[in-house]
Amino acid sequence: MRVSTSTALVGFGLAVVVGILLALAMSTSTLVESAVWPWLIAVQVTPVIVLTPIIVRVVGPSFPARVVITVLIAFFPITSNTLFGLKSVPQALHDLFTLSESGKVRRLVQLQLPHASPSVFAGLRTAAGLAVIGSIVGDFFFTRGTPGLGRLITFFFQETKAGPMFV
């Protein structure tokens, strides 16, 4: 249980950092957005079971591999919602900041981030649930180390002991 909880928390934290930084980079440069967005979609629609052998080869079947699975499952809603929020600032507000001769950093901090905060929090809410799912899914695939919730569910299912699964 602790392994699943720590995997979900670490994976969610990394997904937040990666997702928000990626959305910031994509919102400031259309070149970055057009280069990265197709890859984000490809990772999102690819089943995790297809990526598992690659992750095992690169990271190894350990706790970091579980975290990588969690991040892969959880970061997309954060990135897409944050990018949507950053790009949805009305043009009139951008013009106002242009008239006051504001720089890019001031525009980002005082205009775009506050305007995007509802979208960011919507992405965080979705990603929090996906991080828990990701930690359990990662536990199904990586069976070394301390068993987490995914391995316990598998064990109880195979032993036809439904009672302990609900405790």
Short mmCIF file of C-alpha atoms in Angstrom, two decimals:
data_model
loop_
_atom_site.label_atom_id
_atom_site.label_comp_id
_atom_site.label_asym_id
_atom_site.label_seq_id
_atom_site.Cartn_x
_atom_site.Cartn_y
_atom_site.Cartn_z
CA MET A 1 0.00 0.00 0.00
CA ARG A 2 2.84 2.40 0.87
CA VAL A 3 4.58 1.66 -2.41
CA SER A 4 1.46 2.54 -4.41
CA THR A 5 0.93 5.72 -2.40
CA SER A 6 4.52 6.87 -2.77
CA THR A 7 4.51 5.99 -6.47
CA ALA A 8 1.33 8.01 -7.00
CA LEU A 9 2.67 11.01 -5.06
CA VAL A 10 6.10 11.07 -6.71
CA GLY A 11 4.61 10.44 -10.15
CA PHE A 12 2.00 13.15 -9.67
CA GLY A 13 4.63 15.64 -8.51
CA LEU A 14 6.82 14.93 -11.52
CA ALA A 15 3.81 15.07 -13.85
CA VAL A 16 2.92 18.50 -12.48
CA VAL A 17 6.43 19.85 -13.02
CA VAL A 18 6.86 18.30 -16.48
CA GLY A 19 3.34 19.16 -17.61
CA ILE A 20 3.40 22.80 -16.56
CA LEU A 21 6.92 23.45 -17.87
CA LEU A 22 6.05 21.81 -21.18
CA ALA A 23 2.86 23.87 -21.47
CA LEU A 24 4.79 27.06 -20.71
CA ALA A 25 7.34 26.24 -23.40
CA MET A 26 4.60 25.41 -25.89
CA SER A 27 2.67 28.60 -25.13
CA THR A 28 5.68 30.83 -25.73
CA SER A 29 6.76 29.28 -29.02
CA THR A 30 4.58 27.98 -31.82
CA LEU A 31 7.59 26.10 -33.15
CA VAL A 32 7.91 24.17 -29.89
CA GLU A 33 4.16 23.56 -29.83
CA SER A 34 4.05 22.23 -33.38
CA ALA A 35 7.08 20.03 -32.71
CA VAL A 36 5.98 18.61 -29.36
CA TRP A 37 2.17 18.37 -29.63
CA PRO A 38 2.08 15.39 -32.05
CA TRP A 39 4.43 13.46 -29.76
CA LEU A 40 2.24 14.20 -26.77
CA ILE A 41 -0.79 12.87 -28.61
CA ALA A 42 1.15 9.78 -29.69
CA VAL A 43 2.23 9.03 -26.11
CA GLN A 44 -1.31 9.62 -24.85
CA VAL A 45 -2.97 7.22 -27.29
CA THR A 46 -0.31 4.50 -27.04
CA PRO A 47 -1.30 1.74 -24.60
CA VAL A 48 1.00 1.51 -21.60
CA ILE A 49 1.58 -2.18 -22.20
CA VAL A 50 3.30 -1.28 -25.49
CA LEU A 51 5.68 1.11 -23.71
CA THR A 52 6.43 -1.28 -20.84
CA PRO A 53 9.27 -3.25 -22.54
CA ILE A 54 10.95 0.01 -23.51
CA ILE A 55 10.68 1.35 -19.97
CA VAL A 56 12.04 -1.92 -18.54
CA ARG A 57 14.97 -1.76 -20.95
CA VAL A 58 15.78 1.89 -20.16
CA VAL A 59 14.92 2.22 -16.46
CA GLY A 60 14.80 -1.37 -15.25
CA PRO A 61 11.95 -3.11 -13.40
CA SER A 62 12.03 -1.02 -10.24
CA PHE A 63 10.37 1.84 -8.37
CA PRO A 64 11.52 4.45 -10.92
CA ALA A 65 9.84 2.41 -13.68
CA ARG A 66 6.57 2.55 -11.76
CA VAL A 67 6.99 6.31 -11.43
CA VAL A 68 7.66 6.65 -15.18
CA ILE A 69 4.41 4.80 -15.93
CA THR A 70 2.55 7.07 -13.51
CA VAL A 71 4.02 10.21 -15.10
CA LEU A 72 3.19 8.99 -18.61
CA ILE A 73 -0.42 8.41 -17.63
CA ALA A 74 -0.87 11.60 -15.57
CA PHE A 75 0.99 14.43 -17.30
CA PHE A 76 -1.14 14.87 -20.45
CA PRO A 77 -4.20 16.46 -18.77
CA ILE A 78 -1.95 18.91 -16.97
CA THR A 79 -0.13 19.89 -20.15
CA SER A 80 -3.20 20.18 -22.35
CA ASN A 81 -5.31 22.09 -19.82
CA THR A 82 -2.48 24.44 -18.89
CA LEU A 83 -1.74 25.14 -22.55
CA PHE A 84 -5.43 25.78 -23.19
CA GLY A 85 -5.59 28.20 -20.26
CA LEU A 86 -2.44 30.06 -21.26
CA LYS A 87 -3.63 30.48 -24.85
CA SER A 88 -7.19 31.49 -23.96
CA VAL A 89 -6.34 34.96 -22.65
CA PRO A 90 -8.41 37.51 -24.61
CA GLN A 91 -6.50 39.54 -27.17
CA ALA A 92 -7.72 42.80 -25.60
CA LEU A 93 -5.82 41.97 -22.40
CA HIS A 94 -2.70 41.17 -24.41
CA ASP A 95 -3.08 44.54 -26.13
CA LEU A 96 -3.37 46.26 -22.75
CA PHE A 97 -0.11 44.71 -21.60
CA THR A 98 1.50 45.68 -24.92
CA LEU A 99 0.41 49.30 -24.41
CA SER A 100 1.96 49.33 -20.95
CA GLU A 101 5.20 48.03 -22.51
CA SER A 102 5.24 44.87 -20.41
CA GLY A 103 7.84 42.20 -21.04
CA LYS A 104 7.15 38.55 -21.67
CA VAL A 105 7.85 37.52 -18.09
CA ARG A 106 5.52 40.16 -16.62
CA ARG A 107 2.82 39.22 -19.13
CA LEU A 108 3.18 35.57 -18.20
CA VAL A 109 3.18 36.12 -14.43
CA GLN A 110 0.55 38.85 -14.18
CA LEU A 111 -1.78 37.94 -17.04
CA GLN A 112 -1.48 34.44 -18.45
CA LEU A 113 -0.88 32.37 -15.32
CA PRO A 114 -3.72 33.93 -13.28
CA HIS A 115 -6.05 33.63 -16.27
CA ALA A 116 -5.03 29.99 -16.79
CA SER A 117 -5.35 28.91 -13.15
CA PRO A 118 -8.88 27.40 -13.47
CA SER A 119 -7.69 25.28 -16.40
CA VAL A 120 -4.52 24.31 -14.56
CA PHE A 121 -6.48 23.14 -11.52
CA ALA A 122 -8.89 21.19 -13.73
CA GLY A 123 -5.89 19.38 -15.21
CA LEU A 124 -4.45 18.78 -11.75
CA ARG A 125 -7.73 17.30 -10.55
CA THR A 126 -7.86 14.90 -13.49
CA ALA A 127 -4.18 14.02 -13.20
CA ALA A 128 -4.44 13.24 -9.48
CA GLY A 129 -6.88 10.43 -10.19
CA LEU A 130 -4.82 9.22 -13.11
CA ALA A 131 -1.69 9.14 -10.93
CA VAL A 132 -3.36 6.68 -8.57
CA ILE A 133 -4.45 4.57 -11.53
CA GLY A 134 -0.94 4.83 -12.99
CA SER A 135 0.67 3.61 -9.78
CA ILE A 136 -1.59 0.55 -9.73
CA VAL A 137 -1.04 -0.13 -13.44
CA GLY A 138 2.71 0.21 -12.97
CA ASP A 139 2.48 -2.28 -10.14
CA PHE A 140 0.79 -4.80 -12.44
CA PHE A 141 3.70 -4.67 -14.87
CA PHE A 142 6.72 -4.34 -12.59
CA THR A 143 6.64 -7.17 -10.11
CA ARG A 144 10.01 -6.77 -8.39
CA GLY A 145 10.37 -5.19 -4.99
CA THR A 146 7.74 -4.51 -2.41
CA PRO A 147 4.26 -5.41 -3.64
CA GLY A 148 1.86 -2.56 -4.12
CA LEU A 149 -1.87 -2.42 -4.59
CA GLY A 150 -1.75 -3.83 -8.14
CA ARG A 151 0.11 -6.97 -7.11
CA LEU A 152 -2.15 -7.48 -4.10
CA ILE A 153 -5.23 -7.20 -6.32
CA THR A 154 -3.72 -9.76 -8.70
CA PHE A 155 -2.86 -12.11 -5.84
CA PHE A 156 -6.31 -11.93 -4.28
CA PHE A 157 -7.97 -12.34 -7.67
CA GLN A 158 -5.91 -15.42 -8.54
CA GLU A 159 -6.57 -16.95 -5.13
CA THR A 160 -10.30 -16.12 -5.47
CA LYS A 161 -10.22 -14.21 -2.20
CA ALA A 162 -12.50 -11.32 -2.98
CA GLY A 163 -12.97 -10.34 0.68
CA PRO A 164 -9.46 -8.93 1.36
CA MET A 165 -9.65 -6.82 -1.83
CA PHE A 166 -12.40 -4.72 -0.22
CA VAL A 167 -10.74 -4.24 3.17
#
